[in-house]
Short mmCIF file of C-alpha atoms and ligand atoms in Angstrom, two decimals:
data_model
loop_
_atom_site.label_atom_id
_atom_site.label_comp_id
_atom_site.label_asym_id
_atom_site.label_seq_id
_atom_site.Cartn_x
_atom_site.Cartn_y
_atom_site.Cartn_z
CA UNK X 830 -18.07 -8.00 9.30
CA UNK X 831 -14.48 -7.76 8.05
CA UNK X 832 -11.42 -7.96 10.27
CA UNK X 833 -7.74 -7.20 10.01
CA UNK X 834 -5.26 -9.83 11.28
CA UNK X 835 -2.22 -8.40 13.04
CA UNK X 836 0.64 -10.82 13.62
CA UNK X 837 3.07 -9.77 16.34
CA UNK X 838 0.41 -7.22 17.46
CA UNK X 839 1.46 -7.30 21.11
CA UNK X 840 4.96 -6.05 20.24
CA UNK X 841 6.19 -2.49 20.12
CA UNK X 842 5.10 -1.32 16.71
CA UNK X 843 2.21 -3.78 16.51
CA UNK X 844 0.51 -2.58 19.71
CA UNK X 845 0.69 1.09 18.57
CA UNK X 846 -0.75 0.04 15.21
CA UNK X 847 -3.60 -1.93 16.87
CA UNK X 848 -4.39 1.15 19.00
CA UNK X 849 -4.62 3.42 15.89
CA UNK X 850 -6.82 0.86 14.07
CA UNK X 851 -9.18 0.53 17.07
CA UNK X 852 -9.39 4.35 17.22
CA UNK X 853 -10.71 4.12 13.64
CA UNK X 854 -13.26 1.49 14.73
CA UNK X 855 -11.60 -1.31 12.73
CA UNK X 856 -12.05 -4.90 13.91
CA UNK X 857 -8.72 -6.33 14.83
CA UNK X 858 -7.54 -9.86 15.60
CA UNK X 859 -4.01 -10.35 16.98
CA UNK X 860 -1.83 -13.41 16.95
CA UNK X 861 1.40 -13.19 18.96
CA UNK X 862 3.48 -15.90 20.60
CA UNK X 863 4.61 -13.44 23.28
CA UNK X 864 8.27 -14.39 22.61
CA UNK X 865 9.18 -10.74 22.84
CA UNK X 866 6.02 -9.08 24.22
CA UNK X 867 3.64 -9.02 27.11
CA UNK X 868 -0.12 -9.59 27.01
CA UNK X 869 -0.26 -6.48 29.17
CA UNK X 870 0.42 -4.29 26.16
CA UNK X 871 -2.92 -5.24 24.61
CA UNK X 872 -4.74 -4.90 27.95
CA UNK X 873 -3.49 -1.28 27.98
CA UNK X 874 -4.45 -0.77 24.29
CA UNK X 875 -7.98 -1.87 25.23
CA UNK X 876 -7.93 0.48 28.21
CA UNK X 877 -6.85 3.45 26.12
CA UNK X 878 -9.26 2.78 23.23
CA UNK X 879 -12.15 1.44 25.21
CA UNK X 880 -12.37 -1.35 22.58
CA UNK X 881 -11.79 -5.04 22.57
CA UNK X 882 -8.97 -6.88 20.84
CA UNK X 883 -9.43 -10.55 19.93
CA UNK X 884 -6.16 -12.24 20.94
CA UNK X 885 -4.70 -15.62 20.07
CA UNK X 886 -1.46 -16.54 21.86
CA UNK X 887 0.48 -18.68 19.41
CA UNK X 888 2.97 -18.67 16.58
CA UNK X 889 2.55 -17.93 12.89
CA UNK X 890 4.49 -21.19 12.45
CA UNK X 891 1.48 -23.12 13.88
CA UNK X 892 -0.47 -24.06 10.75
CA UNK X 893 -3.41 -25.49 12.65
CA UNK X 894 -3.87 -22.38 14.72
CA UNK X 895 -3.65 -20.16 11.61
CA UNK X 896 -6.21 -22.32 9.83
CA UNK X 897 -8.53 -22.10 12.78
CA UNK X 898 -8.18 -18.30 12.98
CA UNK X 899 -8.69 -17.84 9.27
CA UNK X 900 -11.84 -20.02 9.47
CA UNK X 901 -13.38 -18.04 12.26
CA UNK X 902 -13.06 -14.53 10.78
CA UNK X 903 -13.45 -12.88 7.40
CA UNK X 904 -10.24 -10.91 6.95
CA UNK X 905 -9.74 -8.05 4.49
CA UNK X 906 -6.02 -7.91 5.10
CA UNK X 907 -3.03 -9.01 7.28
CA UNK X 908 -0.39 -6.79 8.71
CA UNK X 909 2.61 -9.03 9.39
CA UNK X 910 4.86 -7.72 12.25
CA UNK X 911 5.63 -11.12 13.82
CA UNK X 912 9.37 -11.83 13.69
CA UNK X 913 12.53 -11.78 15.66
CA UNK X 914 14.45 -8.49 15.27
CA UNK X 915 17.75 -8.52 17.20
CA UNK X 916 20.61 -8.05 14.71
CA UNK X 917 23.34 -9.38 17.08
CA UNK X 918 21.31 -12.36 18.18
CA UNK X 919 20.62 -13.26 14.54
CA UNK X 920 24.36 -13.55 13.94
CA UNK X 921 24.56 -16.07 16.81
CA UNK X 922 21.33 -17.97 15.96
CA UNK X 923 20.86 -17.63 12.20
CA UNK X 924 18.72 -20.72 11.86
CA UNK X 925 16.25 -19.56 14.43
CA UNK X 926 15.89 -16.28 12.50
CA UNK X 927 15.42 -17.95 9.11
CA UNK X 928 12.96 -20.39 10.56
CA UNK X 929 10.87 -17.83 12.44
CA UNK X 930 11.03 -14.86 10.01
CA UNK X 931 11.17 -16.60 6.62
CA UNK X 932 9.31 -19.82 7.25
CA UNK X 933 6.86 -18.05 9.51
CA UNK X 934 5.97 -15.77 6.58
CA UNK X 935 5.70 -18.68 4.11
CA UNK X 936 3.23 -20.48 6.41
CA UNK X 937 1.26 -17.28 6.92
CA UNK X 938 1.00 -16.56 3.17
CA UNK X 939 -0.04 -20.19 2.52
CA UNK X 940 -2.87 -19.77 4.97
CA UNK X 941 -3.87 -16.44 3.46
CA UNK X 942 -4.00 -18.02 -0.04
CA UNK X 943 -6.02 -21.00 1.21
CA UNK X 944 -8.56 -18.63 2.73
CA UNK X 945 -8.59 -16.16 -0.13
CA UNK X 946 -7.17 -13.24 1.91
CA UNK X 947 -5.25 -11.20 -0.63
CA UNK X 948 -3.91 -8.03 1.01
CA UNK X 949 -0.65 -8.19 2.99
CA UNK X 950 1.33 -5.40 4.62
CA UNK X 951 4.79 -6.62 5.63
CA UNK X 952 7.24 -5.09 8.20
CA UNK X 953 10.41 -4.76 6.18
CA UNK X 954 13.38 -2.62 7.07
CA UNK X 955 15.84 -0.11 5.71
CA UNK X 956 18.44 -2.80 6.15
CA UNK X 957 17.42 -4.29 2.77
CA UNK X 958 19.25 -1.49 0.98
CA UNK X 959 22.51 -3.01 2.17
CA UNK X 960 25.65 -1.47 3.53
CA UNK X 961 26.94 -0.12 0.22
CA UNK X 962 23.84 1.91 -0.51
CA UNK X 963 24.09 5.71 -0.56
CA UNK X 964 21.78 7.72 1.61
CA UNK X 965 19.11 8.93 1.31
CA UNK X 966 17.68 5.52 0.38
CA UNK X 967 15.11 5.55 -2.29
CA UNK X 968 12.75 2.67 -3.23
CA UNK X 969 13.94 2.61 -6.89
CA UNK X 970 17.52 1.81 -5.97
CA UNK X 971 18.79 -1.72 -6.27
CA UNK X 972 18.60 -3.65 -3.02
CA UNK X 973 21.94 -4.65 -1.49
CA UNK X 974 23.13 -7.50 0.67
CA UNK X 975 22.35 -6.95 4.33
CA UNK X 976 25.19 -7.96 6.58
CA UNK X 977 23.21 -9.82 9.28
CA UNK X 978 20.96 -12.88 9.05
CA UNK X 979 18.18 -10.64 10.40
CA UNK X 980 18.56 -8.29 7.41
CA UNK X 981 18.77 -11.22 5.06
CA UNK X 982 15.40 -12.50 6.34
CA UNK X 983 13.80 -9.18 5.45
CA UNK X 984 15.30 -9.25 1.97
CA UNK X 985 14.37 -12.87 1.40
CA UNK X 986 10.76 -12.26 2.54
CA UNK X 987 10.49 -9.33 0.12
CA UNK X 988 11.76 -11.55 -2.71
CA UNK X 989 9.38 -14.40 -1.77
CA UNK X 990 6.41 -12.02 -1.69
CA UNK X 991 7.29 -10.62 -5.08
CA UNK X 992 7.40 -14.20 -6.49
CA UNK X 993 4.00 -14.98 -4.92
CA UNK X 994 2.49 -11.93 -6.55
CA UNK X 995 3.95 -12.93 -9.93
CA UNK X 996 2.42 -16.39 -9.60
CA UNK X 997 -0.91 -15.25 -8.26
CA UNK X 998 -2.44 -12.17 -9.70
CA UNK X 999 -4.97 -11.80 -6.90
CA UNK X 1000 -2.39 -11.32 -4.25
CA UNK X 1001 -1.26 -7.80 -3.29
CA UNK X 1002 1.61 -6.74 -1.10
CA UNK X 1003 3.02 -3.64 0.44
CA UNK X 1004 6.56 -3.88 1.96
CA UNK X 1005 7.05 -1.10 4.47
CA UNK X 1006 10.75 -0.35 4.99
CA UNK X 1007 11.03 1.20 8.38
CA UNK X 1008 13.84 3.47 9.42
CA UNK X 1009 14.31 3.90 13.23
CA UNK X 1010 11.01 3.87 15.15
CA UNK X 1011 11.14 5.50 18.62
CA UNK X 1012 8.68 7.23 20.93
CA UNK X 1013 5.52 5.99 22.52
CA UNK X 1014 1.81 6.60 22.55
CA UNK X 1015 1.03 9.95 24.13
CA UNK X 1016 -0.96 8.27 26.88
CA UNK X 1017 2.33 6.99 28.35
CA UNK X 1018 0.70 3.61 28.81
CA UNK X 1019 2.29 1.69 25.98
CA UNK X 1020 5.88 1.85 24.63
CA UNK X 1021 9.03 -0.07 23.86
CA UNK X 1022 9.94 -2.62 26.45
CA UNK X 1023 13.06 -4.49 25.41
CA UNK X 1024 14.33 -7.43 27.40
CA UNK X 1025 17.88 -7.27 28.65
CA UNK X 1026 20.30 -4.54 27.59
CA UNK X 1027 18.66 -2.48 24.86
CA UNK X 1028 20.31 -2.78 21.36
CA UNK X 1029 18.80 0.47 20.21
CA UNK X 1030 19.67 4.06 21.27
CA UNK X 1031 16.31 5.34 22.48
CA UNK X 1032 15.40 2.64 25.13
CA UNK X 1033 19.08 2.75 26.24
CA UNK X 1034 18.83 6.52 26.85
CA UNK X 1035 15.46 6.11 28.58
CA UNK X 1036 16.72 3.39 30.86
CA UNK X 1037 19.75 5.40 31.89
CA UNK X 1038 17.56 8.42 32.45
CA UNK X 1039 15.21 6.41 34.78
CA UNK X 1040 18.25 5.04 36.74
CA UNK X 1041 18.11 1.42 35.49
CA UNK X 1042 21.52 1.66 33.90
CA UNK X 1043 24.51 3.79 34.99
CA UNK X 1044 25.40 5.34 31.62
CA UNK X 1045 24.82 5.37 27.97
CA UNK X 1046 27.46 3.77 25.73
CA UNK X 1047 27.90 5.64 22.43
CA UNK X 1048 29.58 3.29 20.01
CA UNK X 1049 32.01 5.31 17.88
CA UNK X 1050 32.71 9.05 17.80
CA UNK X 1051 34.99 9.05 14.83
CA UNK X 1052 32.53 8.43 11.95
CA UNK X 1053 32.53 10.64 8.97
CA UNK X 1054 29.50 12.66 10.15
CA UNK X 1055 29.12 16.23 11.51
CA UNK X 1056 29.84 15.32 15.18
CA UNK X 1057 31.51 11.92 14.63
CA UNK X 1058 28.57 9.84 15.92
CA UNK X 1059 26.16 7.73 13.76
CA UNK X 1060 23.21 9.40 12.06
CA UNK X 1061 19.81 7.74 11.66
CA UNK X 1062 16.29 8.64 10.54
CA UNK X 1063 14.22 8.49 13.72
CA UNK X 1064 10.41 8.24 13.27
CA UNK X 1065 7.73 8.43 15.96
CA UNK X 1066 6.04 5.02 16.34
CA UNK X 1067 2.57 6.63 16.15
CA UNK X 1068 3.51 8.09 12.78
CA UNK X 1069 4.79 4.69 11.75
CA UNK X 1070 1.57 3.09 12.93
CA UNK X 1071 -0.43 5.56 10.82
CA UNK X 1072 1.78 4.73 7.90
CA UNK X 1073 0.47 1.20 8.03
CA UNK X 1074 -3.09 2.44 7.89
CA UNK X 1075 -2.35 4.69 4.92
CA UNK X 1076 -0.62 1.73 3.19
CA UNK X 1077 -3.54 -0.58 3.92
CA UNK X 1078 -6.17 1.90 2.64
CA UNK X 1079 -4.12 2.33 -0.51
CA UNK X 1080 -3.49 -1.43 -0.99
CA UNK X 1081 -7.16 -2.50 -0.81
CA UNK X 1082 -8.02 0.02 -3.55
CA UNK X 1083 -5.37 -1.30 -5.96
CA UNK X 1084 -5.95 -3.71 -8.79
CA UNK X 1085 -4.42 -7.12 -8.47
CA UNK X 1086 -0.79 -8.03 -8.85
CA UNK X 1087 0.69 -5.31 -6.65
CA UNK X 1088 3.94 -5.57 -4.82
CA UNK X 1089 5.14 -2.13 -3.85
CA UNK X 1090 7.71 -1.00 -1.29
CA UNK X 1091 7.59 2.31 0.64
CA UNK X 1092 10.10 3.88 2.95
CA UNK X 1093 8.64 4.96 6.27
CA UNK X 1094 10.94 7.62 7.70
CA UNK X 1095 11.07 11.40 8.19
CA UNK X 1096 13.74 12.03 5.61
CA UNK X 1097 15.98 13.79 8.18
CA UNK X 1098 19.00 12.30 9.83
CA UNK X 1099 19.86 12.91 13.54
CA UNK X 1100 23.14 11.99 15.18
CA UNK X 1101 23.33 10.10 18.49
CA UNK X 1102 24.67 13.20 20.24
CA UNK X 1103 21.88 15.33 18.77
CA UNK X 1104 19.22 12.93 19.99
CA UNK X 1105 20.80 12.81 23.44
CA UNK X 1106 20.94 16.64 23.66
CA UNK X 1107 17.30 16.91 22.51
CA UNK X 1108 16.26 14.32 25.16
CA UNK X 1109 18.09 16.29 27.87
CA UNK X 1110 16.62 19.58 26.77
CA UNK X 1111 13.08 18.26 26.36
CA UNK X 1112 12.92 16.29 29.59
CA UNK X 1113 15.40 18.24 31.79
CA UNK X 1114 16.99 14.92 32.73
CA UNK X 1115 20.77 14.46 32.44
CA UNK X 1116 22.03 11.29 30.81
CA UNK X 1117 25.69 10.41 31.56
CA UNK X 1118 27.50 8.79 28.61
CA UNK X 1119 30.80 7.41 27.50
CA UNK X 1120 32.28 6.82 24.11
CA UNK X 1121 33.01 3.18 23.28
CA UNK X 1122 34.62 1.60 20.20
CA UNK X 1123 32.52 1.27 17.13
CA UNK X 1124 30.26 -1.77 16.90
CA UNK X 1125 30.73 -4.24 14.06
CA UNK X 1126 28.19 -3.66 11.23
CA UNK X 1127 27.09 -0.15 12.31
CA UNK X 1128 26.81 2.19 9.30
CA UNK X 1129 27.91 5.85 9.65
CA UNK X 1130 24.69 7.42 8.40
CA UNK X 1131 21.47 6.54 6.55
CA UNK X 1132 18.06 8.11 6.20
CA UNK X 1133 15.00 7.83 3.98
CA UNK X 1134 13.88 9.57 0.88
CA UNK X 1135 10.27 9.74 2.10
CA UNK X 1136 8.73 11.14 -1.08
CA UNK X 1137 7.08 7.99 -2.43
CA UNK X 1138 4.93 7.45 0.67
CA UNK X 1139 3.99 11.15 0.65
CA UNK X 1140 2.94 11.22 -3.03
CA UNK X 1141 1.32 7.74 -3.25
CA UNK X 1142 -0.05 7.09 0.25
CA UNK X 1143 -0.63 10.73 1.15
CA UNK X 1144 1.27 9.97 4.37
CA UNK X 1145 4.21 11.76 6.01
CA UNK X 1146 5.65 11.81 9.48
CA UNK X 1147 4.13 14.58 11.63
CA UNK X 1148 5.88 14.35 15.00
CA UNK X 1149 9.16 16.09 15.64
CA UNK X 1150 12.15 14.95 17.70
CA UNK X 1151 11.01 16.81 20.85
CA UNK X 1152 7.68 14.87 20.81
CA UNK X 1153 9.62 11.68 20.28
CA UNK X 1154 11.69 12.41 23.38
CA UNK X 1155 8.85 13.63 25.61
CA UNK X 1156 6.61 10.67 24.73
CA UNK X 1157 9.51 8.17 25.30
CA UNK X 1158 10.13 9.75 28.74
CA UNK X 1159 6.47 9.73 29.69
CA UNK X 1160 6.28 5.99 28.97
CA UNK X 1161 9.65 5.16 30.66
CA UNK X 1162 9.22 7.33 33.78
CA UNK X 1163 5.65 6.02 34.39
CA UNK X 1164 6.81 2.44 33.69
CA UNK X 1165 10.43 2.11 34.91
CA UNK X 1166 10.18 -1.67 34.46
CA UNK X 1167 8.09 -1.63 31.30
CA UNK X 1168 5.03 -3.93 31.40
CA UNK X 1169 6.43 -5.85 34.41
CA UNK X 1170 5.12 -3.18 36.79
N1 NAD R 1307 11.82 -1.72 15.84
C1 NAD R 1307 12.59 -1.56 14.79
O1 NAD R 1307 13.52 -0.80 14.81
C2 NAD R 1307 12.26 -2.22 13.42
C3 NAD R 1307 12.90 -1.71 12.31
C4 NAD R 1307 12.63 -2.34 11.06
C5 NAD R 1307 11.76 -3.40 11.02
N2 NAD R 1307 11.17 -3.86 12.15
C6 NAD R 1307 10.28 -5.04 12.07
O2 NAD R 1307 9.00 -4.71 12.47
C7 NAD R 1307 8.40 -5.84 13.14
C8 NAD R 1307 7.90 -5.40 14.55
O3 NAD R 1307 8.98 -4.85 15.26
P1 NAD R 1307 8.91 -4.41 16.77
O4 NAD R 1307 9.96 -3.42 17.00
O5 NAD R 1307 7.51 -4.13 17.09
O6 NAD R 1307 9.36 -5.75 17.46
P2 NAD R 1307 8.73 -6.58 18.68
O7 NAD R 1307 9.67 -7.66 19.02
O8 NAD R 1307 8.31 -5.68 19.75
O9 NAD R 1307 7.42 -7.22 17.98
C9 NAD R 1307 7.45 -8.40 17.24
C10 NAD R 1307 6.32 -9.24 17.84
O10 NAD R 1307 6.31 -10.50 17.16
C11 NAD R 1307 6.07 -11.56 18.11
N3 NAD R 1307 6.58 -12.75 17.43
C12 NAD R 1307 7.81 -13.12 17.08
N4 NAD R 1307 7.83 -14.31 16.46
C13 NAD R 1307 6.48 -14.68 16.37
C14 NAD R 1307 5.85 -15.80 15.77
N5 NAD R 1307 6.55 -16.71 15.14
N6 NAD R 1307 4.50 -15.91 15.82
C15 NAD R 1307 3.81 -14.90 16.51
N7 NAD R 1307 4.38 -13.87 17.03
C16 NAD R 1307 5.71 -13.72 16.93
C17 NAD R 1307 6.86 -11.12 19.30
O11 NAD R 1307 6.41 -11.70 20.54
C18 NAD R 1307 6.57 -9.63 19.34
O12 NAD R 1307 5.44 -9.29 20.08
C19 NAD R 1307 9.42 -6.93 13.17
O13 NAD R 1307 9.18 -7.78 12.06
C20 NAD R 1307 10.74 -6.20 13.00
O14 NAD R 1307 11.67 -6.97 12.41
C21 NAD R 1307 11.38 -3.30 13.38
#
């Protein structure tokens, strides 16, 4: 019986992907060190799906643990979500980010090669296009230089994986470049549960709406955009999860020596103010806000050209902004303290 190994599967995107895989009756094994997640997310995934997840608490940096997991199961593929993701923290602790995200991937791929597991889907990011890139970002454009150590880790891992494929014709890789995942499973039982003050817009809006924070800070209202606030390509996390399944299905059918990147976004930019207004209209909850100075490193606007995933993977995002808002609110209002409830 073949399994799929999900690293970081207790996290935000990982848990939603595990749920979609279980709904398709796939056998899933998760490894997560719970550095930014709760075991409760997987308990809930089991509750929603009525299926079991095999879970190992530990790090992809732990060679012995990986070797033991790879010896116990026959894996058809690995989806590699595990990594630290806070841009600001990566500027303060670059070595921790290079160690965890880059070395963690090297150790994981070594274990895959040792055990002859040849299909890898990697969580990359739109940040690899760099700050000079012109939107919409398309996979054929030259990659830039991300400004943060976090972004650098994604670019480095993509380069390392390309080199591994060149050196080993059996190995196959898909790099999925995510845009801005938001929303939550429609059950309202799993969702994004950031620790501390959220770095991203959507959990910040949701926490203000639920009364955990007094007001939303909007960083910058003088950008060269229609309403002066930053524009991003927001994608529902369930659409994103299904993008992984489409990528995996495609990858296993390919001949050897594949290293392909796909943008996972909707192709439509939304400004911060537009997201906020849609949230208020869809949920009937007011969110007080104030404008604050721009944050270092924030780009005015970027979004995906999402055509390649549509043509090649037969995948495109289905859920609109209202659904993203309603689903976020269902999760946040039912779980004001996230998984700590
Ligand atoms: N959320 C986004 O906006 C976004 C955008 C682009 C790319 N990504 C990437 O997608 C992946 C998943 O993101 P997410 O939003 O679900 O983040 P998340 O923090 O919720 O999930 C990452 C998971 O990996 C685990 N983890 C971290 N280091 C580990 C290690 N060494 N061994 C085992 N587990 C480890 C964490 O505990 C967490 O559960 C990350 O690699 C992230 O960089 C996220």
